[in-house]
mmCIF file of C-alpha atoms in Angstrom:
data_model
loop_
_atom_site.group_PDB
_atom_site.id
_atom_site.type_symbol
_atom_site.label_atom_id
_atom_site.label_comp_id
_atom_site.label_asym_id
_atom_site.label_seq_id
_atom_site.Cartn_x
_atom_site.Cartn_y
_atom_site.Cartn_z
ATOM 1 C CA UNK A 193 92.265 88.342 139.117
ATOM 2 C CA UNK A 194 91.739 91.488 140.788
ATOM 3 C CA UNK A 195 89.140 93.842 140.657
ATOM 4 C CA UNK A 196 88.676 97.217 140.480
ATOM 5 C CA UNK A 197 86.416 98.622 143.516
ATOM 6 C CA UNK A 198 83.006 99.734 142.700
ATOM 7 C CA UNK A 199 81.575 102.022 144.648
ATOM 8 C CA UNK A 200 78.622 101.346 146.962
ATOM 9 C CA UNK A 201 75.754 102.216 148.638
ATOM 10 C CA UNK A 202 77.053 101.147 151.651
ATOM 11 C CA UNK A 203 79.370 104.394 151.209
ATOM 12 C CA UNK A 204 76.808 106.676 151.354
ATOM 13 C CA UNK A 205 75.284 105.076 155.032
ATOM 14 C CA UNK A 206 78.423 105.202 156.525
ATOM 15 C CA UNK A 207 79.829 108.642 155.820
ATOM 16 C CA UNK A 208 76.925 109.597 157.180
ATOM 17 C CA UNK A 209 77.260 107.101 160.069
ATOM 18 C CA UNK A 210 81.236 108.282 160.931
ATOM 19 C CA UNK A 211 79.591 112.208 161.351
ATOM 20 C CA UNK A 212 76.969 111.130 163.984
ATOM 21 C CA UNK A 213 78.449 109.346 166.675
ATOM 22 C CA UNK A 214 82.385 107.696 167.654
ATOM 23 C CA UNK A 215 82.418 104.299 165.314
ATOM 24 C CA UNK A 216 80.094 102.444 163.137
ATOM 25 C CA UNK A 217 80.299 98.916 163.249
ATOM 26 C CA UNK A 218 78.868 97.448 159.771
ATOM 27 C CA UNK A 219 77.929 93.927 159.630
ATOM 28 C CA UNK A 220 77.461 91.186 157.124
ATOM 29 C CA UNK A 221 77.834 88.272 155.289
ATOM 30 C CA UNK A 222 81.366 87.220 153.924
ATOM 31 C CA UNK A 223 82.264 88.564 151.001
ATOM 32 C CA UNK A 224 79.647 90.992 150.571
ATOM 33 C CA UNK A 225 82.061 93.757 150.783
ATOM 34 C CA UNK A 226 83.146 95.060 154.071
ATOM 35 C CA UNK A 227 86.496 94.728 154.789
ATOM 36 C CA UNK A 228 87.294 97.267 150.703
ATOM 37 C CA UNK A 229 83.769 99.368 151.457
ATOM 38 C CA UNK A 230 85.591 100.255 155.088
ATOM 39 C CA UNK A 231 88.797 100.618 154.349
ATOM 40 C CA UNK A 232 88.238 103.263 151.990
ATOM 41 C CA UNK A 233 87.041 105.455 155.179
ATOM 42 C CA UNK A 234 89.760 104.401 157.134
ATOM 43 C CA UNK A 235 92.870 106.375 157.812
ATOM 44 C CA UNK A 236 94.359 102.761 159.333
ATOM 45 C CA UNK A 237 93.877 99.340 159.818
ATOM 46 C CA UNK A 238 94.089 95.665 161.978
ATOM 47 C CA UNK A 239 92.826 92.711 161.164
ATOM 48 C CA UNK A 240 92.213 90.228 162.926
ATOM 49 C CA UNK A 241 92.405 87.423 161.125
ATOM 50 C CA UNK A 242 95.545 88.402 159.797
ATOM 51 C CA UNK A 243 97.665 85.295 160.256
ATOM 52 C CA UNK A 244 101.141 86.481 160.556
ATOM 53 C CA UNK A 245 99.711 89.138 163.614
ATOM 54 C CA UNK A 246 96.233 87.324 164.974
ATOM 55 C CA UNK A 247 98.461 86.038 167.208
ATOM 56 C CA UNK A 248 99.902 88.968 169.178
ATOM 57 C CA UNK A 249 96.808 90.761 168.417
ATOM 58 C CA UNK A 250 94.649 88.201 170.869
ATOM 59 C CA UNK A 251 97.264 88.885 172.996
ATOM 60 C CA UNK A 252 97.518 91.992 173.587
ATOM 61 C CA UNK A 253 93.509 92.299 173.159
ATOM 62 C CA UNK A 254 93.667 90.111 176.792
ATOM 63 C CA UNK A 255 96.149 92.280 178.382
ATOM 64 C CA UNK A 256 96.381 95.774 176.942
ATOM 65 C CA UNK A 257 93.346 96.054 174.124
ATOM 66 C CA UNK A 258 93.568 100.261 174.377
ATOM 67 C CA UNK A 259 96.685 99.611 172.906
ATOM 68 C CA UNK A 260 95.548 98.175 169.424
ATOM 69 C CA UNK A 261 93.113 101.294 168.677
ATOM 70 C CA UNK A 262 96.336 104.213 168.549
ATOM 71 C CA UNK A 263 95.898 104.590 165.307
ATOM 72 C CA UNK A 264 95.437 106.898 162.590
ATOM 73 C CA UNK A 265 91.314 107.479 162.615
ATOM 74 C CA UNK A 266 89.343 106.905 161.299
ATOM 75 C CA UNK A 267 90.987 102.782 161.935
ATOM 76 C CA UNK A 268 89.342 100.313 160.889
ATOM 77 C CA UNK A 269 89.370 96.444 162.988
ATOM 78 C CA UNK A 270 88.682 93.956 160.270
ATOM 79 C CA UNK A 271 86.856 90.852 162.037
ATOM 80 C CA UNK A 272 86.794 92.705 166.012
ATOM 81 C CA UNK A 273 84.537 89.479 166.215
ATOM 82 C CA UNK A 274 88.273 87.483 166.872
ATOM 83 C CA UNK A 275 88.794 89.216 170.592
ATOM 84 C CA UNK A 276 84.910 90.550 170.948
ATOM 85 C CA UNK A 277 86.633 92.612 174.586
ATOM 86 C CA UNK A 278 87.819 95.314 171.354
ATOM 87 C CA UNK A 279 83.745 96.306 171.964
ATOM 88 C CA UNK A 280 84.014 97.310 174.535
ATOM 89 C CA UNK A 281 87.627 98.706 174.566
ATOM 90 C CA UNK A 282 85.992 100.833 171.186
ATOM 91 C CA UNK A 283 82.929 101.780 173.620
ATOM 92 C CA UNK A 284 85.326 103.418 176.633
ATOM 93 C CA UNK A 285 87.933 104.519 174.058
ATOM 94 C CA UNK A 286 84.777 107.072 172.413
ATOM 95 C CA UNK A 287 83.620 108.065 175.697
ATOM 96 C CA UNK A 288 86.977 109.796 176.472
ATOM 97 C CA UNK A 289 88.060 110.562 173.214
ATOM 98 C CA UNK A 290 84.296 112.973 172.877
ATOM 99 C CA UNK A 291 84.643 113.602 168.411
ATOM 100 C CA UNK A 292 82.517 110.947 166.057
ATOM 101 C CA UNK A 293 84.344 108.800 163.669
ATOM 102 C CA UNK A 294 86.853 107.144 165.099
ATOM 103 C CA UNK A 295 86.576 103.854 164.259
ATOM 104 C CA UNK A 296 85.411 101.163 161.924
ATOM 105 C CA UNK A 297 84.510 98.202 163.569
ATOM 106 C CA UNK A 298 83.329 95.093 160.560
ATOM 107 C CA UNK A 299 82.048 91.780 161.574
ATOM 108 C CA UNK A 300 81.245 88.721 159.163
ATOM 109 C CA UNK A 301 79.192 87.050 162.631
ATOM 110 C CA UNK A 302 77.434 88.128 165.939
ATOM 111 C CA UNK A 303 79.963 86.662 168.858
ATOM 112 C CA UNK A 304 77.783 85.020 171.265
ATOM 113 C CA UNK A 305 74.896 86.196 174.010
ATOM 114 C CA UNK A 306 76.676 88.464 176.989
ATOM 115 C CA UNK A 307 80.797 88.431 175.714
ATOM 116 C CA UNK A 308 80.292 92.327 175.964
ATOM 117 C CA UNK A 309 79.653 94.589 179.080
ATOM 118 C CA UNK A 310 78.214 96.993 176.940
ATOM 119 C CA UNK A 311 75.073 97.613 174.134
ATOM 120 C CA UNK A 312 77.173 100.885 172.928
ATOM 121 C CA UNK A 313 74.060 102.946 172.118
ATOM 122 C CA UNK A 314 74.930 106.315 172.063
ATOM 123 C CA UNK A 315 78.248 105.411 170.976
ATOM 124 C CA UNK A 316 78.868 102.252 168.497
ATOM 125 C CA UNK A 317 76.412 103.089 165.123
ATOM 126 C CA UNK A 318 75.174 100.003 163.362
ATOM 127 C CA UNK A 319 75.116 99.275 159.682
ATOM 128 C CA UNK A 320 73.839 96.511 157.705
ATOM 129 C CA UNK A 321 75.652 95.711 154.640
ATOM 130 C CA UNK A 322 74.207 92.821 151.999
ATOM 131 C CA UNK A 323 76.250 91.925 148.248
ATOM 132 C CA UNK A 324 75.926 94.279 146.207
ATOM 133 C CA UNK A 325 71.934 95.890 144.044
ATOM 134 C CA UNK A 326 71.458 95.126 140.778
ATOM 135 C CA UNK A 327 72.414 98.977 140.212
ATOM 136 C CA UNK A 328 75.744 98.299 142.757
ATOM 137 C CA UNK A 329 76.797 95.836 139.716
ATOM 138 C CA UNK A 330 75.599 98.408 136.816
ATOM 139 C CA UNK A 331 73.181 95.915 135.732
ATOM 140 C CA UNK A 332 70.516 98.592 136.881
ATOM 141 C CA UNK A 333 70.431 102.030 134.881
ATOM 142 C CA UNK A 334 69.043 103.861 138.192
ATOM 143 C CA UNK A 335 66.221 105.230 136.217
ATOM 144 C CA UNK A 336 64.098 105.379 138.617
ATOM 145 C CA UNK A 337 64.814 105.754 142.625
ATOM 146 C CA UNK A 338 63.364 104.291 145.070
ATOM 147 C CA UNK A 339 63.904 108.272 147.320
ATOM 148 C CA UNK A 340 61.833 110.636 144.086
ATOM 149 C CA UNK A 341 58.703 108.038 144.019
ATOM 150 C CA UNK A 342 58.371 108.583 148.243
ATOM 151 C CA UNK A 343 59.574 112.575 147.151
ATOM 152 C CA UNK A 344 55.895 112.145 144.360
ATOM 153 C CA UNK A 345 58.969 113.437 141.420
ATOM 154 C CA UNK A 346 58.695 110.409 139.041
ATOM 155 C CA UNK A 347 56.251 109.889 136.067
ATOM 156 C CA UNK A 348 57.636 106.322 135.556
ATOM 157 C CA UNK A 349 58.631 106.464 132.362
ATOM 158 C CA UNK A 350 61.851 104.002 131.793
ATOM 159 C CA UNK A 351 62.708 101.300 129.195
ATOM 160 C CA UNK A 352 65.488 98.304 130.973
ATOM 161 C CA UNK A 353 67.615 97.218 129.121
ATOM 162 C CA UNK A 354 68.743 93.741 131.192
ATOM 163 C CA UNK A 355 66.946 90.330 129.368
ATOM 164 C CA UNK A 356 65.133 87.664 131.220
ATOM 165 C CA UNK A 357 68.488 85.697 130.602
ATOM 166 C CA UNK A 358 70.747 88.373 131.235
ATOM 167 C CA UNK A 359 68.677 88.761 135.111
ATOM 168 C CA UNK A 360 68.708 84.050 135.286
ATOM 169 C CA UNK A 361 72.914 85.109 135.490
ATOM 170 C CA UNK A 362 72.930 88.446 137.872
ATOM 171 C CA UNK A 363 70.669 86.122 140.231
ATOM 172 C CA UNK A 364 73.199 82.398 139.635
ATOM 173 C CA UNK A 365 75.841 84.573 140.084
ATOM 174 C CA UNK A 366 75.324 86.625 143.143
ATOM 175 C CA UNK A 367 76.148 90.600 144.174
ATOM 176 C CA UNK A 368 79.617 88.908 145.442
ATOM 177 C CA UNK A 369 81.703 91.859 144.267
ATOM 178 C CA UNK A 370 84.658 89.883 143.260
ATOM 179 C CA UNK A 371 82.383 88.161 140.784
ATOM 180 C CA UNK A 372 81.208 91.220 139.207
ATOM 181 C CA UNK A 373 83.241 91.260 135.703
ATOM 182 C CA UNK A 374 84.366 87.556 136.070
ATOM 183 C CA UNK A 375 83.901 84.855 133.429
ATOM 184 C CA UNK A 376 80.524 83.068 133.450
ATOM 185 C CA UNK A 377 82.024 79.730 134.885
ATOM 186 C CA UNK A 378 84.595 81.368 136.988
ATOM 187 C CA UNK A 379 81.481 83.656 139.152
ATOM 188 C CA UNK A 380 79.032 80.733 139.239
ATOM 189 C CA UNK A 381 82.170 78.128 140.830
ATOM 190 C CA UNK A 382 82.133 81.137 143.415
ATOM 191 C CA UNK A 383 78.866 80.909 144.220
ATOM 192 C CA UNK A 384 79.173 77.441 144.800
ATOM 193 C CA UNK A 385 82.298 77.741 146.919
ATOM 194 C CA UNK A 386 80.594 79.975 149.311
ATOM 195 C CA UNK A 387 78.119 77.811 149.643
ATOM 196 C CA UNK A 388 80.435 74.311 150.932
ATOM 197 C CA UNK A 389 82.581 76.806 153.040
ATOM 198 C CA UNK A 390 78.895 78.049 154.737
ATOM 199 C CA UNK A 391 78.177 74.101 155.362
ATOM 200 C CA UNK A 392 81.689 72.776 155.968
ATOM 201 C CA UNK A 393 81.933 76.113 158.146
ATOM 202 C CA UNK A 394 82.310 78.550 158.355
ATOM 203 C CA UNK A 395 77.941 77.675 161.062
ATOM 204 C CA UNK A 396 80.178 75.964 163.097
ATOM 205 C CA UNK A 397 82.404 78.683 164.171
ATOM 206 C CA UNK A 398 79.059 81.115 164.360
ATOM 207 C CA UNK A 399 79.043 79.145 167.482
ATOM 208 C CA UNK A 400 81.838 76.897 168.122
ATOM 209 C CA UNK A 401 79.371 73.870 167.755
ATOM 210 C CA UNK A 402 79.946 70.883 165.840
ATOM 211 C CA UNK A 403 77.824 70.799 162.813
ATOM 212 C CA UNK A 404 76.155 68.136 160.454
ATOM 213 C CA UNK A 405 78.173 69.409 156.868
ATOM 214 C CA UNK A 406 74.785 66.606 155.754
ATOM 215 C CA UNK A 407 72.487 67.961 157.680
ATOM 216 C CA UNK A 408 73.547 71.894 156.933
ATOM 217 C CA UNK A 409 73.751 70.960 153.644
ATOM 218 C CA UNK A 410 69.846 69.296 154.085
ATOM 219 C CA UNK A 411 67.626 72.188 156.236
ATOM 220 C CA UNK A 412 69.934 74.916 153.469
ATOM 221 C CA UNK A 413 67.831 73.487 150.658
ATOM 222 C CA UNK A 414 64.451 73.003 151.991
ATOM 223 C CA UNK A 415 64.955 76.458 152.519
ATOM 224 C CA UNK A 416 65.881 77.294 149.097
ATOM 225 C CA UNK A 417 62.754 74.834 148.294
ATOM 226 C CA UNK A 418 60.587 77.905 150.087
ATOM 227 C CA UNK A 419 62.585 80.952 149.886
ATOM 228 C CA UNK A 420 59.774 83.617 149.358
ATOM 229 C CA UNK A 421 57.486 81.608 150.838
ATOM 230 C CA UNK A 422 55.917 81.796 155.016
ATOM 231 C CA UNK A 423 56.626 78.315 156.065
ATOM 232 C CA UNK A 424 56.885 76.820 159.161
ATOM 233 C CA UNK A 425 60.046 74.857 161.142
ATOM 234 C CA UNK A 426 57.054 72.555 160.864
ATOM 235 C CA UNK A 427 56.613 72.959 156.945
ATOM 236 C CA UNK A 428 60.538 72.653 156.791
ATOM 237 C CA UNK A 429 60.631 69.479 159.209
ATOM 238 C CA UNK A 430 57.536 68.231 156.744
ATOM 239 C CA UNK A 431 59.333 69.545 153.927
ATOM 240 C CA UNK A 432 63.097 67.289 154.644
ATOM 241 C CA UNK A 433 60.723 64.300 155.878
ATOM 242 C CA UNK A 434 61.904 62.640 152.876
ATOM 243 C CA UNK A 435 65.947 63.011 152.996
ATOM 244 C CA UNK A 436 68.296 60.181 153.634
ATOM 245 C CA UNK A 437 69.343 63.244 156.903
ATOM 246 C CA UNK A 438 66.663 63.923 159.432
ATOM 247 C CA UNK A 439 66.428 67.032 161.346
ATOM 248 C CA UNK A 440 64.019 67.617 164.474
ATOM 249 C CA UNK A 441 62.561 70.772 164.731
ATOM 250 C CA UNK A 442 64.597 71.750 167.906
ATOM 251 C CA UNK A 443 68.099 71.385 165.189
ATOM 252 C CA UNK A 444 66.809 73.275 162.724
ATOM 253 C CA UNK A 445 66.154 75.834 165.095
ATOM 254 C CA UNK A 446 69.745 75.612 166.131
ATOM 255 C CA UNK A 447 70.418 75.858 162.674
ATOM 256 C CA UNK A 448 68.515 78.601 161.260
ATOM 257 C CA UNK A 449 70.095 80.837 164.111
ATOM 258 C CA UNK A 450 74.076 79.693 163.901
ATOM 259 C CA UNK A 451 73.214 80.538 160.329
ATOM 260 C CA UNK A 452 71.651 84.564 161.007
ATOM 261 C CA UNK A 453 74.326 84.755 162.941
ATOM 262 C CA UNK A 454 76.832 84.721 160.063
ATOM 263 C CA UNK A 455 74.466 86.544 158.589
ATOM 264 C CA UNK A 456 73.418 83.944 155.660
ATOM 265 C CA UNK A 457 70.141 83.939 156.555
ATOM 266 C CA UNK A 458 67.761 87.353 156.654
ATOM 267 C CA UNK A 459 63.967 86.834 157.167
ATOM 268 C CA UNK A 460 61.191 89.637 155.888
ATOM 269 C CA UNK A 461 59.696 90.355 159.252
ATOM 270 C CA UNK A 462 55.933 91.849 158.702
ATOM 271 C CA UNK A 463 54.727 94.588 158.906
ATOM 272 C CA UNK A 464 51.438 95.373 161.043
ATOM 273 C CA UNK A 465 49.465 98.266 160.192
ATOM 274 C CA UNK A 466 47.129 100.366 160.944
ATOM 275 C CA UNK A 467 43.757 99.029 159.470
ATOM 276 C CA UNK A 468 39.782 100.369 158.976
ATOM 277 C CA UNK A 469 38.581 96.994 159.890
ATOM 278 C CA UNK A 470 39.847 94.045 161.979
ATOM 279 C CA UNK A 471 42.246 92.335 160.093
ATOM 280 C CA UNK A 472 44.009 89.543 161.336
ATOM 281 C CA UNK A 473 47.488 89.839 159.727
ATOM 282 C CA UNK A 474 49.526 87.096 159.828
ATOM 283 C CA UNK A 475 53.281 87.975 161.600
ATOM 284 C CA UNK A 476 54.843 85.083 160.216
ATOM 285 C CA UNK A 477 58.135 86.622 158.761
ATOM 286 C CA UNK A 478 58.847 84.833 154.912
ATOM 287 C CA UNK A 479 62.195 82.897 154.274
ATOM 288 C CA UNK A 480 65.701 84.645 151.944
ATOM 289 C CA UNK A 481 68.892 83.825 151.959
ATOM 290 C CA UNK A 482 71.031 87.337 151.837
ATOM 291 C CA UNK A 483 72.058 87.011 148.867
ATOM 292 C CA UNK A 484 69.153 84.648 145.882
ATOM 293 C CA UNK A 485 72.819 82.663 144.582
ATOM 294 C CA UNK A 486 72.903 81.259 147.451
ATOM 295 C CA UNK A 487 69.837 78.986 147.232
ATOM 296 C CA UNK A 488 71.082 78.804 143.832
ATOM 297 C CA UNK A 489 74.164 76.596 144.664
ATOM 298 C CA UNK A 490 72.349 74.812 146.569
ATOM 299 C CA UNK A 491 69.924 73.861 144.629
ATOM 300 C CA UNK A 492 72.784 73.227 141.878
ATOM 301 C CA UNK A 493 70.694 75.377 139.764
ATOM 302 C CA UNK A 494 72.410 77.305 136.547
ATOM 303 C CA UNK A 495 70.815 79.847 134.576
ATOM 304 C CA UNK A 496 69.748 78.040 132.101
ATOM 305 C CA UNK A 497 68.173 75.442 134.008
ATOM 306 C CA UNK A 498 66.437 78.979 136.082
ATOM 307 C CA UNK A 499 64.535 80.083 132.300
ATOM 308 C CA UNK A 500 63.536 76.354 131.670
ATOM 309 C CA UNK A 501 61.578 76.274 135.389
ATOM 310 C CA UNK A 502 60.495 79.654 135.547
ATOM 311 C CA UNK A 503 58.251 78.468 139.209
ATOM 312 C CA UNK A 504 61.795 78.381 140.917
ATOM 313 C CA UNK A 505 62.981 81.564 138.907
ATOM 314 C CA UNK A 506 59.944 83.532 140.057
ATOM 315 C CA UNK A 507 60.096 82.176 143.652
ATOM 316 C CA UNK A 508 64.597 83.505 143.800
ATOM 317 C CA UNK A 509 63.051 86.437 141.551
ATOM 318 C CA UNK A 510 61.439 87.941 145.166
ATOM 319 C CA UNK A 511 64.120 86.951 146.398
ATOM 320 C CA UNK A 512 66.251 89.139 144.326
ATOM 321 C CA UNK A 513 63.842 92.298 144.395
ATOM 322 C CA UNK A 514 63.836 92.197 147.967
ATOM 323 C CA UNK A 515 67.971 92.074 148.593
ATOM 324 C CA UNK A 516 68.290 95.097 146.626
ATOM 325 C CA UNK A 517 65.167 97.012 148.463
ATOM 326 C CA UNK A 518 66.833 96.757 151.211
ATOM 327 C CA UNK A 519 69.931 98.022 149.716
ATOM 328 C CA UNK A 520 68.215 101.225 148.456
ATOM 329 C CA UNK A 521 65.708 101.221 151.224
ATOM 330 C CA UNK A 522 68.665 101.700 154.165
ATOM 331 C CA UNK A 523 70.119 105.177 152.038
ATOM 332 C CA UNK A 524 67.134 106.635 152.813
ATOM 333 C CA UNK A 525 66.703 105.807 155.907
ATOM 334 C CA UNK A 526 64.231 102.577 155.193
ATOM 335 C CA UNK A 527 62.765 98.943 156.336
ATOM 336 C CA UNK A 528 61.572 96.261 154.987
ATOM 337 C CA UNK A 529 58.547 94.246 155.804
ATOM 338 C CA UNK A 530 55.975 91.792 153.987
ATOM 339 C CA UNK A 531 52.070 91.394 153.862
ATOM 340 C CA UNK A 532 49.693 88.886 154.545
ATOM 341 C CA UNK A 533 46.316 88.491 156.362
ATOM 342 C CA UNK A 534 43.710 85.677 156.930
ATOM 343 C CA UNK A 535 41.662 86.700 153.832
ATOM 344 C CA UNK A 536 45.147 86.588 151.394
ATOM 345 C CA UNK A 537 45.205 90.097 150.594
ATOM 346 C CA UNK A 538 49.222 90.553 150.461
ATOM 347 C CA UNK A 539 52.440 92.488 149.335
ATOM 348 C CA UNK A 540 55.790 91.058 149.443
ATOM 349 C CA UNK A 541 57.823 93.884 150.048
ATOM 350 C CA UNK A 542 56.731 97.113 151.534
ATOM 351 C CA UNK A 543 59.245 100.175 152.161
ATOM 352 C CA UNK A 544 58.433 101.906 155.570
ATOM 353 C CA UNK A 545 60.765 105.129 156.243
ATOM 354 C CA UNK A 546 61.064 106.524 160.129
ATOM 355 C CA UNK A 547 59.129 109.462 158.758
ATOM 356 C CA UNK A 548 55.289 107.015 158.573
ATOM 357 C CA UNK A 549 55.815 107.283 154.728
ATOM 358 C CA UNK A 550 55.466 103.700 152.632
ATOM 359 C CA UNK A 551 54.796 101.704 149.330
ATOM 360 C CA UNK A 552 53.761 98.724 149.084
ATOM 361 C CA UNK A 553 55.401 96.596 146.012
ATOM 362 C CA UNK A 554 54.304 93.277 144.356
ATOM 363 C CA UNK A 555 56.957 91.289 142.388
ATOM 364 C CA UNK A 556 55.770 89.913 139.039
ATOM 365 C CA UNK A 557 57.554 88.704 136.404
ATOM 366 C CA UNK A 558 55.839 88.767 133.087
ATOM 367 C CA UNK A 559 53.346 91.678 131.934
ATOM 368 C CA UNK A 560 50.054 89.468 132.873
ATOM 369 C CA UNK A 561 50.792 89.480 135.890
ATOM 370 C CA UNK A 562 50.651 92.621 136.155
ATOM 371 C CA UNK A 563 46.887 94.377 135.982
ATOM 372 C CA UNK A 564 46.010 91.720 139.398
ATOM 373 C CA UNK A 565 49.140 92.710 141.141
ATOM 374 C CA UNK A 566 48.152 96.892 140.780
ATOM 375 C CA UNK A 567 44.550 95.201 141.913
ATOM 376 C CA UNK A 568 45.385 93.705 144.617
ATOM 377 C CA UNK A 569 47.939 97.121 146.205
ATOM 378 C CA UNK A 570 45.305 99.221 145.597
ATOM 379 C CA UNK A 571 42.925 97.101 147.723
ATOM 380 C CA UNK A 572 45.787 97.290 150.264
ATOM 381 C CA UNK A 573 45.839 100.551 150.276
ATOM 382 C CA UNK A 574 41.601 101.151 150.662
ATOM 383 C CA UNK A 575 42.444 98.668 154.337
ATOM 384 C CA UNK A 576 44.979 100.673 155.348
ATOM 385 C CA UNK A 577 43.354 103.513 158.403
ATOM 386 C CA UNK A 578 44.340 106.592 156.520
ATOM 387 C CA UNK A 579 43.046 108.342 159.728
ATOM 388 C CA UNK A 580 46.608 106.924 161.622
ATOM 389 C CA UNK A 581 48.753 106.134 158.508
ATOM 390 C CA UNK A 582 50.476 108.599 155.789
ATOM 391 C CA UNK A 583 49.147 106.990 151.978
ATOM 392 C CA UNK A 584 51.151 105.266 150.642
ATOM 393 C CA UNK A 585 53.624 107.354 148.741
ATOM 394 C CA UNK A 586 53.618 105.081 145.793
ATOM 395 C CA UNK A 587 51.873 100.889 144.777
ATOM 396 C CA UNK A 588 54.623 99.623 142.589
ATOM 397 C CA UNK A 589 54.896 96.163 140.575
ATOM 398 C CA UNK A 590 58.550 95.341 140.680
ATOM 399 C CA UNK A 591 58.536 93.404 137.380
ATOM 400 C CA UNK A 592 61.746 91.550 134.792
ATOM 401 C CA UNK A 593 60.229 93.250 132.425
ATOM 402 C CA UNK A 594 61.456 95.106 129.288
ATOM 403 C CA UNK A 595 59.406 98.597 129.987
ATOM 404 C CA UNK A 596 58.096 100.728 133.274
ATOM 405 C CA UNK A 597 55.336 103.190 133.614
ATOM 406 C CA UNK A 598 53.113 105.009 135.193
ATOM 407 C CA UNK A 599 49.544 103.551 135.069
ATOM 408 C CA UNK A 600 45.841 105.916 134.466
ATOM 409 C CA UNK A 601 45.319 104.321 138.621
ATOM 410 C CA UNK A 602 49.205 105.823 140.051
ATOM 411 C CA UNK A 603 50.678 101.862 140.397
ATOM 412 C CA UNK A 604 53.705 102.612 139.265
ATOM 413 C CA UNK A 605 55.679 99.588 136.471
ATOM 414 C CA UNK A 606 59.144 99.212 137.308
ATOM 415 C CA UNK A 607 61.423 97.035 135.508
ATOM 416 C CA UNK A 608 64.167 95.784 138.540
ATOM 417 C CA UNK A 609 66.653 96.855 136.104
ATOM 418 C CA UNK A 610 65.790 100.112 136.701
ATOM 419 C CA UNK A 611 65.806 100.561 140.082
ATOM 420 C CA UNK A 612 68.253 102.494 142.117
ATOM 421 C CA UNK A 613 68.013 103.870 145.975
#
């Protein structure tokens, strides 16, 4: 069935980017809604993957790429990486026209290295688009705004109507726009189909090197088992030792790079703040897919099975929260990291804005874990060197519970079903 366009948080980001740069590049995984969103802002479109015109477009790009740039602006060039020469053509056209908002490029894969002559700095603004957050899919009521938390304008009292059963389904379905509002059986099947496409085709197309589907599947299962952890290549290699498909660490690394090129894997980098005392901060990234439904699909998990395995559910819930925090943070000019030091002190997410403000987040599904999580956050706050950094704008425990509030110690308890940008 056709689906109705739901407004995206990315719309705000695109609007600002078009006003500030001659061209905007929207990157992200296939099926996350890049083209549909870009179409809302474009006045003319060229689809590089259109089978009726693809060969003609390629020949034109090889001979005179500027012809493909003619059209009302902003002109959308969908899947521009099909003809990488268009990057330099767009950059040159922006220089010649000396106007903002001329082009929108979308891409579901990063081209091979050294295929463009110029980085596009100053001409082409980049933005990363992800699958839909719970607020965009209308499963979060949005009563708690991340922006308002940074601005200190929220008391925190709220109630989520998102049940644990509904959350398990939203996690397994994923934030894929075409699945929002679809029948449960169809939506879950689409997540499985997405993973099969990645395994059997997309990953090999990323760098033009044929890969064993069995090995890709084995690796993705390991990543799913190690979701939201700092598992190293050695750990993943060890995890695979019992599988029939033996994969070397070198192969694992090359496959991971290919998965990153198509934006299926998006690890969470470590945060390195200034600390009061000498503390060795772990620099390993946490393992995440762009959407937790990829992990559930490759593990063949279902909403019902998640409700029977709260250990796995908890890790996947953290991954869902990271996805949503990334979407919300992008809209307010921020990035998301994680923190962990040698003493085991950690925060599942650090939202850091470009102006230096930051907030720390612990992700906990149940109410019984809230007290320990809040104490953990306060310990982290006290260890940060406030002579070199700002005080945290907020400390938050992000939960799967019903009630949200601000504790007497200032820590916010926020249900994921209440959060927005």
